[in-house]
Coordinates of C-alpha atoms in Angstrom, one line a residue:
Chain A
M29 CA 39.5 11.6 -16.6
T30 CA 37.5 14.8 -16.2
G31 CA 34.8 15.5 -13.6
P32 CA 31.0 16.5 -14.9
S33 CA 30.9 19.4 -17.1
A34 CA 29.1 22.5 -17.3
D35 CA 28.4 21.7 -21.1
P36 CA 25.4 19.2 -21.5
A37 CA 27.2 18.3 -24.8
E38 CA 30.8 17.7 -23.3
A39 CA 31.3 14.1 -22.1
P40 CA 32.6 13.5 -18.5
L41 CA 34.6 10.8 -19.8
A42 CA 36.5 10.4 -22.9
T43 CA 36.3 6.9 -23.2
I44 CA 33.7 4.2 -22.4
A45 CA 34.2 0.6 -22.3
I46 CA 32.0 -1.8 -21.9
V47 CA 32.3 -5.6 -21.6
G48 CA 28.7 -7.4 -22.7
L49 CA 27.4 -5.8 -25.5
G50 CA 23.8 -7.3 -24.6
L51 CA 20.4 -5.2 -23.7
I52 CA 22.1 -3.0 -21.1
G53 CA 25.5 -2.8 -22.3
G54 CA 23.6 -2.1 -25.8
S55 CA 21.7 0.5 -24.5
I56 CA 24.4 2.3 -22.2
A57 CA 26.0 2.9 -26.3
L58 CA 23.2 3.8 -27.7
A59 CA 22.3 6.4 -25.0
A60 CA 25.7 7.7 -24.4
R61 CA 26.1 8.0 -28.2
R62 CA 22.6 10.2 -28.3
R63 CA 24.1 12.3 -25.6
W64 CA 27.5 12.6 -26.2
P65 CA 28.4 12.2 -29.7
A66 CA 32.1 12.7 -29.5
V67 CA 32.8 10.3 -26.7
R68 CA 34.5 7.2 -27.7
I69 CA 32.9 3.9 -26.7
V70 CA 34.7 0.3 -26.6
A71 CA 32.6 -2.0 -26.4
V72 CA 34.1 -6.5 -26.3
D73 CA 32.1 -9.5 -26.8
R74 CA 31.6 -12.5 -28.5
A75 CA 32.4 -13.1 -32.3
D76 CA 28.5 -12.8 -33.3
V77 CA 28.1 -10.1 -31.0
V78 CA 31.1 -8.0 -32.5
A79 CA 30.0 -8.6 -35.8
E80 CA 26.4 -6.9 -34.8
A81 CA 28.0 -4.2 -33.3
T82 CA 30.4 -3.4 -36.2
A83 CA 27.6 -3.9 -38.8
R84 CA 25.2 -1.6 -36.8
Q85 CA 28.0 1.1 -36.1
V86 CA 26.7 0.9 -32.3
V87 CA 30.3 1.6 -31.0
D88 CA 34.0 3.0 -32.6
E89 CA 35.7 -0.4 -32.0
A90 CA 34.2 -3.4 -31.1
S91 CA 36.3 -6.8 -30.3
V92 CA 36.4 -10.0 -28.9
D93 CA 39.6 -9.4 -26.5
L94 CA 39.6 -7.5 -23.5
T95 CA 42.7 -6.0 -23.8
A96 CA 40.5 -3.4 -26.0
V97 CA 39.1 -2.0 -22.5
G98 CA 43.0 -1.3 -21.6
G99 CA 42.6 3.2 -22.4
A100 CA 39.6 3.6 -21.1
D101 CA 38.5 6.3 -18.4
L102 CA 35.3 4.4 -17.9
I103 CA 34.7 0.5 -18.0
V104 CA 31.7 -0.9 -17.7
L105 CA 31.1 -4.4 -17.0
A106 CA 27.5 -5.6 -18.3
A107 CA 28.3 -9.2 -19.0
P108 CA 25.9 -11.3 -17.0
V109 CA 26.0 -11.6 -13.2
G110 CA 28.3 -14.5 -12.3
A111 CA 30.8 -13.3 -15.1
N112 CA 31.6 -10.2 -13.9
P113 CA 33.7 -11.3 -10.5
G114 CA 36.2 -12.8 -13.3
L115 CA 35.9 -10.3 -15.5
L116 CA 36.8 -7.8 -13.1
S117 CA 40.1 -9.7 -11.9
A118 CA 41.6 -9.1 -15.5
I119 CA 41.6 -5.5 -15.0
P120 CA 44.2 -4.6 -13.3
H121 CA 46.8 -6.6 -15.3
L122 CA 44.8 -4.9 -18.7
V123 CA 44.8 -0.7 -17.3
S124 CA 47.7 0.7 -16.2
G125 CA 46.6 3.7 -15.4
P126 CA 43.6 5.1 -13.3
A127 CA 40.5 4.2 -14.3
L128 CA 36.7 4.2 -12.9
V129 CA 35.3 0.8 -13.1
T130 CA 31.5 0.2 -12.3
D131 CA 28.6 -3.4 -13.3
T132 CA 25.6 -3.2 -14.4
G133 CA 24.4 -6.6 -12.0
G134 CA 21.1 -6.9 -10.6
T135 CA 22.9 -8.1 -7.1
K136 CA 25.8 -5.6 -5.6
R137 CA 27.5 -7.5 -1.9
S138 CA 29.8 -10.0 -4.1
I139 CA 30.5 -8.0 -6.7
M140 CA 31.2 -5.5 -4.3
A141 CA 33.4 -7.8 -2.3
A142 CA 35.4 -8.6 -5.8
A143 CA 36.1 -5.0 -6.3
S144 CA 37.8 -4.9 -3.0
G145 CA 41.1 -6.3 -4.2
L146 CA 41.6 -4.1 -6.6
P147 CA 44.8 -1.3 -7.0
G148 CA 44.3 1.8 -5.5
R149 CA 44.3 3.1 -9.2
L150 CA 41.0 1.9 -10.1
T151 CA 37.6 2.5 -8.2
F152 CA 34.9 0.5 -8.3
I153 CA 31.5 1.6 -7.7
G154 CA 28.5 -0.8 -8.1
G155 CA 25.7 0.2 -10.5
H156 CA 22.5 -1.0 -10.9
P157 CA 20.0 0.6 -14.0
M158 CA 16.8 -0.1 -12.8
A159 CA 15.6 -0.6 -16.8
G160 CA 15.5 -4.0 -19.1
G161 CA 12.8 -5.9 -20.6
T162 CA 12.3 -9.7 -21.2
G163 CA 13.7 -9.4 -24.4
G164 CA 17.3 -9.7 -24.3
G165 CA 20.5 -8.9 -27.0
L166 CA 21.9 -6.2 -28.8
G167 CA 18.7 -6.1 -31.0
A168 CA 16.9 -5.6 -28.6
A169 CA 18.4 -2.5 -26.8
R170 CA 17.6 0.8 -27.1
C171 CA 18.8 4.7 -26.5
D172 CA 15.8 5.8 -24.5
L173 CA 16.1 3.1 -22.4
F174 CA 17.2 4.2 -19.0
D175 CA 14.9 7.6 -19.5
G176 CA 13.8 8.6 -16.4
R177 CA 14.7 4.9 -14.0
P178 CA 16.6 4.6 -11.4
W179 CA 20.1 3.8 -11.4
L180 CA 21.7 2.4 -8.1
L181 CA 25.3 3.4 -7.5
T182 CA 26.8 1.5 -4.5
P183 CA 30.5 3.1 -3.7
A184 CA 32.8 0.7 -1.0
H185 CA 33.4 2.7 2.4
G186 CA 35.9 5.8 1.8
D187 CA 34.8 6.1 -2.2
E188 CA 32.1 8.0 -2.6
P189 CA 33.4 11.4 -3.3
A190 CA 34.4 9.1 -7.0
V191 CA 30.6 9.1 -7.5
G192 CA 30.2 12.3 -8.8
P193 CA 31.3 11.4 -12.2
L194 CA 29.6 8.3 -12.7
A195 CA 26.4 9.9 -11.3
A196 CA 27.0 13.0 -14.3
F197 CA 27.1 9.8 -16.8
V198 CA 24.0 7.5 -15.7
E199 CA 22.1 10.9 -15.7
G200 CA 23.5 11.8 -19.1
L201 CA 22.0 8.4 -20.4
G202 CA 18.8 9.6 -19.2
A203 CA 18.6 7.8 -15.6
R204 CA 18.2 8.9 -11.8
A205 CA 21.0 8.7 -9.9
I206 CA 20.7 7.0 -7.2
V207 CA 23.2 6.8 -4.3
T208 CA 22.9 3.4 -1.9
E209 CA 25.1 0.6 0.4
A210 CA 25.2 -2.5 -1.0
A211 CA 23.6 -4.5 1.3
T212 CA 20.8 -1.8 1.2
H213 CA 20.2 -2.5 -2.0
D214 CA 20.1 -6.4 -2.1
R215 CA 17.8 -6.0 0.8
V216 CA 15.2 -3.8 -1.1
L217 CA 16.0 -5.3 -4.6
A218 CA 15.2 -8.8 -3.3
Y219 CA 11.4 -7.3 -2.7
V220 CA 11.3 -4.7 -5.5
S221 CA 12.9 -6.5 -8.0
H222 CA 13.7 -10.4 -7.4
L223 CA 10.6 -11.5 -5.3
P224 CA 8.3 -10.2 -8.4
Q225 CA 10.2 -12.0 -11.1
M226 CA 9.9 -15.4 -8.6
T227 CA 6.3 -14.7 -8.3
A228 CA 5.4 -13.9 -11.6
S229 CA 7.5 -17.5 -13.1
A230 CA 5.7 -19.1 -10.3
L231 CA 2.5 -18.2 -11.2
M232 CA 2.6 -18.7 -14.5
S233 CA 4.0 -22.1 -14.1
V234 CA 1.4 -23.5 -12.0
V235 CA -1.9 -21.9 -14.0
G236 CA -0.4 -23.2 -17.5
G237 CA -0.1 -26.7 -15.5
R238 CA -3.2 -26.6 -14.5
V239 CA -5.8 -25.6 -16.9
G240 CA -3.8 -25.8 -20.4
E241 CA -3.7 -24.1 -23.8
E242 CA -7.8 -24.2 -23.1
G243 CA -7.7 -22.3 -19.8
L244 CA -5.7 -19.7 -20.8
A245 CA -7.5 -18.8 -23.6
W246 CA -10.1 -17.3 -20.8
A247 CA -8.1 -15.3 -19.3
G248 CA -8.2 -12.0 -19.0
G249 CA -5.7 -9.0 -19.0
G250 CA -5.4 -9.6 -15.1
L251 CA -3.3 -12.9 -15.9
A252 CA -1.3 -11.3 -18.6
D253 CA 0.3 -7.9 -16.7
T254 CA 0.7 -10.6 -13.4
T255 CA 2.6 -12.6 -15.6
R256 CA 5.1 -10.3 -17.7
L257 CA 8.1 -11.3 -16.0
A258 CA 7.3 -14.9 -16.4
A259 CA 9.0 -14.8 -20.1
S260 CA 12.4 -13.5 -18.6
E261 CA 15.2 -16.2 -19.0
A262 CA 16.4 -18.4 -16.2
A263 CA 20.6 -17.6 -17.0
I264 CA 19.6 -14.3 -15.7
W265 CA 17.9 -15.1 -12.5
R266 CA 19.4 -17.9 -11.4
D267 CA 22.9 -15.9 -11.1
V268 CA 20.8 -13.2 -8.5
A269 CA 19.1 -15.7 -6.7
L270 CA 22.3 -17.7 -5.7
A271 CA 23.8 -13.9 -5.2
N272 CA 21.3 -12.7 -3.1
R273 CA 19.5 -16.0 -1.5
D274 CA 19.6 -14.8 2.0
H275 CA 17.5 -11.7 1.6
L276 CA 15.5 -13.4 -1.3
G277 CA 15.0 -16.9 0.9
E278 CA 13.2 -14.1 3.4
A279 CA 11.0 -12.4 0.8
L280 CA 9.9 -15.8 -0.6
D281 CA 9.3 -16.4 3.0
D282 CA 7.1 -13.3 3.8
L283 CA 5.5 -13.9 0.4
I284 CA 4.4 -17.7 1.5
T285 CA 3.1 -16.9 5.2
A286 CA 0.9 -14.0 3.7
L287 CA -0.5 -16.5 0.9
Q288 CA -1.0 -19.0 3.4
A289 CA -2.9 -16.7 5.7
L290 CA -4.9 -15.7 3.2
R291 CA -5.3 -18.9 2.7
R292 CA -7.0 -19.6 6.3
D293 CA -9.3 -16.7 6.0
L294 CA -11.0 -17.4 2.5
G295 CA -14.1 -18.2 4.1
S296 CA -14.6 -16.0 6.4
G297 CA -13.1 -12.4 4.7
S298 CA -11.9 -10.8 6.9
G299 CA -8.4 -11.2 5.3
I300 CA -9.1 -10.4 2.1
D301 CA -10.1 -7.3 4.2
R302 CA -7.0 -6.8 5.7
L303 CA -4.9 -7.8 2.9
F304 CA -6.5 -5.8 0.3
G305 CA -6.8 -2.5 2.1
S306 CA -2.7 -2.9 2.7
A307 CA -2.1 -4.1 -0.6
R308 CA -4.4 -0.9 -2.5
A309 CA -2.7 1.8 -0.3
W310 CA 0.7 0.2 -1.0
R311 CA 0.0 0.7 -5.1
E312 CA -1.5 3.7 -4.8
T313 CA 1.9 4.8 -3.6
L314 CA 3.6 3.2 -6.5
R315 CA 1.4 4.9 -8.8
R316 CA 2.2 8.1 -7.7
Q317 CA 5.5 7.4 -7.9
G318 CA 5.1 7.0 -11.5
Q319 CA 5.7 3.6 -11.3
S320 CA 2.5 2.8 -13.5
S321 CA 2.3 0.1 -16.1
P322 CA 1.4 0.8 -19.4
G323 CA -2.4 0.0 -19.3
E324 CA -3.1 1.6 -16.1
G325 CA -6.6 2.6 -15.5
T326 CA -7.2 1.8 -18.5
R327 CA -8.3 -2.1 -18.2
Chain B
M26 CA -38.1 -12.4 -27.2
T27 CA -36.8 -12.8 -31.1
G28 CA -34.0 -15.5 -32.6
P29 CA -30.5 -13.6 -33.5
S30 CA -31.1 -12.0 -36.8
A31 CA -29.8 -12.0 -39.9
D32 CA -29.8 -7.7 -40.1
P33 CA -26.6 -7.2 -38.2
A34 CA -27.8 -3.7 -36.8
E35 CA -31.5 -5.3 -35.5
A36 CA -31.0 -6.2 -32.0
P37 CA -32.1 -9.9 -31.2
L38 CA -33.8 -8.5 -28.2
A39 CA -36.2 -6.2 -28.2
T40 CA -35.7 -4.6 -24.4
I41 CA -33.1 -5.4 -21.8
A42 CA -32.7 -4.4 -18.6
I43 CA -29.6 -4.3 -16.3
V44 CA -29.4 -4.5 -12.6
G45 CA -26.7 -2.7 -11.4
L46 CA -24.8 0.2 -13.4
G47 CA -21.5 -0.5 -12.6
L48 CA -18.6 -0.7 -15.0
I49 CA -19.6 -3.9 -16.4
G50 CA -23.9 -3.1 -16.3
G51 CA -22.3 0.6 -17.5
S52 CA -20.3 -1.1 -20.5
I53 CA -23.3 -3.5 -21.2
A54 CA -25.6 -0.1 -22.0
L55 CA -23.1 1.4 -24.2
A56 CA -21.9 -1.5 -26.0
A57 CA -25.5 -2.5 -26.6
R58 CA -26.2 1.0 -27.9
R59 CA -23.4 1.3 -30.3
R60 CA -24.7 -1.9 -31.6
W61 CA -28.3 -1.9 -31.6
P62 CA -29.3 2.2 -31.8
A63 CA -32.8 1.0 -31.4
V64 CA -33.1 -1.2 -28.6
R65 CA -35.0 0.0 -25.6
I66 CA -32.5 -0.2 -22.5
V67 CA -33.8 0.1 -18.9
A68 CA -31.5 0.0 -15.5
V69 CA -32.0 -0.3 -11.6
D70 CA -29.6 1.2 -9.4
R71 CA -29.1 2.9 -6.3
A72 CA -30.1 7.5 -7.0
D73 CA -26.5 9.0 -6.9
V74 CA -26.1 6.1 -10.4
V75 CA -29.6 6.6 -11.4
A76 CA -28.8 10.0 -11.9
E77 CA -25.6 10.0 -13.3
A78 CA -27.2 7.1 -15.7
T79 CA -30.1 9.9 -17.2
A80 CA -27.8 13.0 -16.4
R81 CA -25.5 11.0 -19.5
Q82 CA -28.7 9.4 -21.2
V83 CA -27.1 6.5 -20.8
V84 CA -30.2 4.4 -21.3
D85 CA -33.7 4.7 -22.1
E86 CA -34.9 4.7 -18.4
A87 CA -33.5 4.3 -15.3
S88 CA -34.7 3.5 -12.0
V89 CA -34.6 2.5 -8.3
D90 CA -37.0 0.3 -8.1
L91 CA -36.8 -3.1 -9.4
T92 CA -39.8 -3.7 -10.5
A93 CA -38.8 -1.8 -14.0
V94 CA -37.3 -4.8 -15.0
G95 CA -40.4 -6.2 -15.8
G96 CA -41.3 -6.0 -19.8
A97 CA -37.5 -6.9 -20.8
D98 CA -37.2 -10.0 -22.8
L99 CA -33.8 -10.2 -21.7
I100 CA -32.5 -9.3 -17.7
V101 CA -28.7 -8.7 -17.0
L102 CA -27.8 -9.0 -13.2
A103 CA -24.7 -7.2 -13.3
A104 CA -24.5 -6.0 -9.4
P105 CA -21.5 -7.6 -7.2
V106 CA -21.5 -11.1 -7.0
G107 CA -23.1 -11.8 -3.3
A108 CA -26.3 -9.6 -4.1
N109 CA -27.4 -11.3 -7.4
P110 CA -29.1 -14.3 -5.7
G111 CA -31.4 -12.3 -3.6
L112 CA -32.1 -10.4 -7.1
L113 CA -32.6 -12.9 -8.7
S114 CA -35.3 -14.4 -6.2
A115 CA -37.3 -11.4 -6.7
I116 CA -37.4 -11.5 -10.5
P117 CA -40.1 -14.1 -10.6
H118 CA -42.4 -11.7 -8.7
L119 CA -41.7 -9.0 -11.3
V120 CA -41.6 -10.8 -14.2
S121 CA -45.1 -12.3 -15.7
G122 CA -43.8 -13.3 -19.3
P123 CA -41.0 -15.5 -20.3
A124 CA -37.6 -13.7 -20.3
L125 CA -34.0 -14.7 -20.5
V126 CA -31.6 -13.7 -17.3
T127 CA -27.8 -13.6 -16.8
D128 CA -25.7 -12.5 -14.8
T129 CA -21.9 -11.0 -14.7
G130 CA -20.2 -12.4 -11.8
G131 CA -17.0 -13.9 -11.4
T132 CA -18.4 -17.4 -10.0
K133 CA -20.6 -19.8 -11.4
R134 CA -21.9 -22.3 -9.2
S135 CA -23.6 -20.6 -6.5
I136 CA -25.6 -18.8 -8.9
M137 CA -26.6 -21.3 -10.9
A138 CA -27.7 -23.3 -8.1
A139 CA -29.9 -20.5 -6.7
A140 CA -31.3 -20.4 -10.9
S141 CA -33.0 -23.7 -10.5
G142 CA -35.7 -22.7 -8.3
L143 CA -37.4 -19.9 -11.1
P144 CA -39.7 -21.1 -12.6
G145 CA -40.0 -22.5 -16.4
R146 CA -41.1 -19.4 -18.3
L147 CA -37.3 -17.7 -17.2
T148 CA -34.5 -18.9 -18.3
F149 CA -31.2 -18.4 -16.3
I150 CA -28.2 -19.0 -18.7
G151 CA -24.7 -17.4 -16.5
G152 CA -22.4 -15.3 -17.7
H153 CA -19.0 -13.9 -17.2
P154 CA -17.3 -11.4 -19.2
M155 CA -13.8 -11.4 -18.8
A156 CA -13.5 -7.7 -18.9
G157 CA -13.2 -5.3 -16.1
G158 CA -10.6 -2.9 -14.9
T159 CA -9.4 -1.9 -11.6
G160 CA -11.0 1.3 -11.8
G161 CA -15.0 0.9 -10.6
G162 CA -18.4 2.6 -11.4
L163 CA -20.1 4.1 -14.2
G164 CA -17.7 6.7 -14.7
A165 CA -15.4 3.9 -15.7
A166 CA -17.9 2.1 -18.5
R167 CA -16.5 2.0 -21.9
C168 CA -18.9 1.1 -25.1
D169 CA -15.3 -0.8 -26.5
L170 CA -14.7 -3.0 -23.0
F171 CA -15.7 -6.1 -24.6
D172 CA -14.6 -5.9 -28.0
G173 CA -12.6 -9.1 -28.3
R174 CA -12.5 -10.3 -24.7
P175 CA -13.9 -13.9 -23.6
W176 CA -17.8 -14.1 -22.1
L177 CA -18.2 -17.3 -21.0
L178 CA -21.8 -18.9 -20.5
T179 CA -22.9 -21.4 -18.2
P180 CA -26.2 -22.8 -19.1
A181 CA -28.2 -25.7 -16.6
H182 CA -28.1 -28.8 -17.9
G183 CA -31.2 -28.8 -20.9
D184 CA -31.0 -25.0 -21.1
E185 CA -28.5 -25.4 -23.7
P186 CA -30.4 -25.1 -26.8
A187 CA -31.7 -21.1 -24.8
V188 CA -27.9 -20.2 -25.0
G189 CA -28.5 -19.2 -28.7
P190 CA -29.9 -15.8 -28.4
L191 CA -27.4 -14.7 -25.4
A192 CA -24.9 -15.7 -27.4
A193 CA -25.8 -13.1 -30.3
F194 CA -26.1 -10.9 -27.7
V195 CA -23.1 -10.6 -26.4
E196 CA -21.0 -11.0 -29.8
G197 CA -22.9 -8.2 -30.7
L198 CA -21.3 -6.0 -27.3
G199 CA -18.2 -7.5 -29.0
A200 CA -17.2 -10.3 -26.7
R201 CA -16.3 -13.9 -27.9
A202 CA -18.8 -15.9 -26.3
I203 CA -17.5 -19.3 -24.8
V204 CA -20.0 -22.1 -23.4
T205 CA -18.9 -24.1 -20.5
E206 CA -20.1 -25.6 -17.3
A207 CA -20.3 -23.6 -13.9
A208 CA -17.9 -26.3 -12.5
T209 CA -15.8 -25.9 -15.1
H210 CA -15.9 -22.3 -15.0
D211 CA -15.2 -22.2 -11.6
R212 CA -12.3 -24.4 -11.8
V213 CA -10.6 -22.9 -14.1
L214 CA -11.4 -19.5 -13.5
A215 CA -9.7 -20.3 -9.6
Y216 CA -6.7 -20.0 -12.1
V217 CA -6.6 -17.6 -14.3
S218 CA -8.1 -14.8 -12.2
H219 CA -8.8 -15.2 -8.6
L220 CA -5.3 -16.7 -8.0
P221 CA -3.7 -13.8 -10.0
Q222 CA -5.6 -11.3 -8.2
M223 CA -4.6 -13.3 -4.1
T224 CA -1.3 -12.9 -5.5
A225 CA -0.7 -9.6 -6.6
S226 CA -2.3 -8.6 -3.8
A227 CA -0.2 -10.4 -1.5
L228 CA 2.9 -9.4 -3.4
M229 CA 1.9 -5.7 -3.0
S230 CA 1.3 -6.1 0.3
V231 CA 4.2 -7.5 1.6
V232 CA 6.6 -5.8 -0.8
G233 CA 5.4 -2.3 0.6
G234 CA 5.2 -3.0 4.0
R235 CA 9.1 -4.3 3.6
V236 CA 10.1 -1.5 1.9
G237 CA 8.1 1.2 2.4
E238 CA 7.8 4.2 0.3
E239 CA 12.0 4.9 -0.5
G240 CA 11.9 1.0 -1.6
L241 CA 9.1 1.3 -3.7
A242 CA 10.8 4.6 -5.8
W243 CA 14.1 2.0 -6.9
A244 CA 11.4 -0.5 -8.5
G245 CA 11.5 -1.2 -12.2
G246 CA 8.4 -1.8 -14.2
G247 CA 8.3 -5.3 -13.3
L248 CA 6.6 -4.7 -9.7
A249 CA 4.5 -2.2 -11.5
D250 CA 2.9 -5.1 -13.4
T251 CA 3.3 -7.6 -11.4
T252 CA 0.6 -5.5 -9.1
R253 CA -1.4 -3.8 -11.4
L254 CA -4.7 -5.9 -9.6
A255 CA -3.6 -5.2 -6.7
A256 CA -5.8 -1.8 -6.9
S257 CA -8.6 -4.1 -7.1
E258 CA -11.0 -3.3 -3.9
A259 CA -11.8 -5.9 -1.5
A260 CA -15.4 -5.7 -1.4
I261 CA -15.9 -7.9 -4.8
W262 CA -13.2 -10.1 -4.2
R263 CA -14.2 -11.1 -1.0
D264 CA -17.5 -12.4 -2.6
V265 CA -15.8 -14.0 -5.1
A266 CA -13.2 -16.0 -2.7
L267 CA -15.9 -16.9 -0.7
A268 CA -18.3 -18.5 -3.5
N269 CA -15.2 -20.4 -4.8
R270 CA -13.2 -21.2 -1.6
D271 CA -12.6 -25.0 -3.0
H272 CA -11.3 -24.1 -5.8
L273 CA -9.5 -21.0 -5.0
G274 CA -7.8 -22.6 -1.7
E275 CA -6.5 -25.6 -4.2
A276 CA -5.3 -22.6 -6.4
L277 CA -3.2 -21.3 -3.8
D278 CA -1.9 -24.5 -2.0
D279 CA -0.2 -24.9 -5.3
L280 CA 1.2 -21.9 -5.9
I281 CA 2.6 -22.0 -2.2
T282 CA 4.1 -25.2 -2.8
A283 CA 5.8 -23.9 -5.5
L284 CA 7.0 -21.1 -4.4
Q285 CA 8.1 -23.3 -1.3
A286 CA 10.1 -25.4 -3.9
L287 CA 12.2 -22.7 -5.4
R288 CA 12.9 -21.5 -2.3
R289 CA 14.2 -24.8 -1.1
D290 CA 16.3 -24.8 -4.6
L291 CA 17.7 -20.8 -4.6
G292 CA 21.5 -22.4 -3.5
S293 CA 21.2 -24.3 -6.4
G294 CA 19.9 -22.9 -9.4
S295 CA 18.0 -25.7 -10.4
G296 CA 14.8 -25.1 -9.2
I297 CA 14.7 -21.9 -11.2
D298 CA 15.7 -23.8 -14.4
R299 CA 12.6 -26.3 -13.7
L300 CA 10.4 -23.2 -13.0
F301 CA 11.1 -20.6 -15.3
G302 CA 11.7 -23.5 -18.3
S303 CA 7.9 -23.6 -17.8
A304 CA 6.6 -20.5 -17.3
R305 CA 8.3 -19.1 -19.9
A306 CA 6.9 -21.5 -22.3
W307 CA 3.3 -21.4 -20.8
R308 CA 3.8 -17.2 -21.0
E309 CA 4.2 -17.9 -24.8
T310 CA 1.1 -19.7 -25.1
L311 CA -0.8 -16.8 -23.4
R312 CA 0.9 -14.1 -25.7
R313 CA 0.5 -16.3 -28.9
Q314 CA -3.1 -16.1 -28.2
G315 CA -3.2 -12.7 -27.7
Q316 CA -4.0 -11.8 -24.1
S317 CA -0.4 -9.6 -23.6
S318 CA -0.3 -7.0 -21.8
P319 CA -0.2 -3.2 -22.7
G320 CA 3.3 -3.2 -23.1
E321 CA 4.4 -6.0 -23.8
G322 CA 8.0 -6.5 -25.5
T323 CA 8.9 -2.8 -25.2
R324 CA 10.1 -2.6 -21.9

């Protein structure tokens, strides 16, 4: 494995292997090809995805066989959160030389624990690109998916020096590399990602169930924005909720408490003043950071 | 008052008066001028707004004096929900002939009750355009704000025949007129509008308070979408929550119950499967109706 190069056209890694060629894995392949035309990209997935990837020439080699990861400098596990630990345990048997291994899952403590048993020649650094979409699969992959987005990296204690090449790689894909601890990642993500997802789905389910199709036709753009995430698939989020159920449980309790306080004070208005004051100030912070939604300020 | 004309360039009303020239009132003026260049538009607001409206030639006449509404065929109360009942009670003293009166408030039962005491020459039909934005004021007004948006109209029992000219007016502004009862309006709106607003504000307040500015920098686009409404001002929503506190309270209870059930089932996954299944189906219904958010499907 070579270090990050001073020449931006030269790849910090010669061969990368991507296990799971969905929205995230496919976008990694496309973004890596965009930045480093000469890098060799190998991918592993189901037969139908392999056929699609081969037909579209998304990667240099696509296979249903996990042994294809054998010669890679960097192995990216981009399968669903629940599948990654099993894949990780197979890698020492398939890779004989030194390699950097990372993942793209939405929670980090469980995969870091699974990685602690890897042999010394394999360095695992957890990864989590803060990009995505409600549409999944290779068909939705885009080379610009990570442009400007945070990509959180969680090295185990002692592995911090190995972060450099991985940080150079994800920045080459267009992302902003941010290094943190797995425990901090999981606590913060429970609030900034998992809670909004659960809230959007609960809100959409309640509203649809109470007003039906006819009532939904009366909605303004606010309901559409607030429930955009409700189009997400359960499969991904079942794994995330299970792996992060302690922090997500606390986050749900916080939101429930805030809604109960608001409900008690509907008649007085003081609860709304307090809550909206705090919410507007934090929303302005989020907006200043450039995390604005596409329609920001126009509706 | 003349009926709706067969000539689309001819206004169904000769003179309209708008009380409150903010985002909604200002956009009504701009949209009416776009459609009917010859209609006379009179507006009443505070001195600073009158000065701005005069400088920008948004209306034919702007005044701080409510007596300016005297000669109008149609009077639109576009002040905050809490101010409209007081304005409504003054109108019989200022308008001697027949006139149609409407409002643009987000709840309808209270204003309909206030309107029940009007003399027979004045016909009040509640109105609620499902358009807006988190930025308020005349500066944010746009002639296309209502294009394609629902505009709910709530006549009192017996006043249904008078809806025609008002429906023609709001459709001339670009909206889709929908006639319903005030009680139905308030129940449905508690779910499709007021609950999403309260949810977005509660979520933003909780998330910001727990992770701070540094944690917000890790957020993906999902948090930004789900909390877009949190930029709304408390003043408007305090009035709405007070006027609709029975239905909004029920809606909050429903959401709290759904979140509590989700929280209980985090470990099993079955709760997530059930909730996400229902949420995805309703979200698809909303999307099919064209209520998609600006970034729909692109992130």
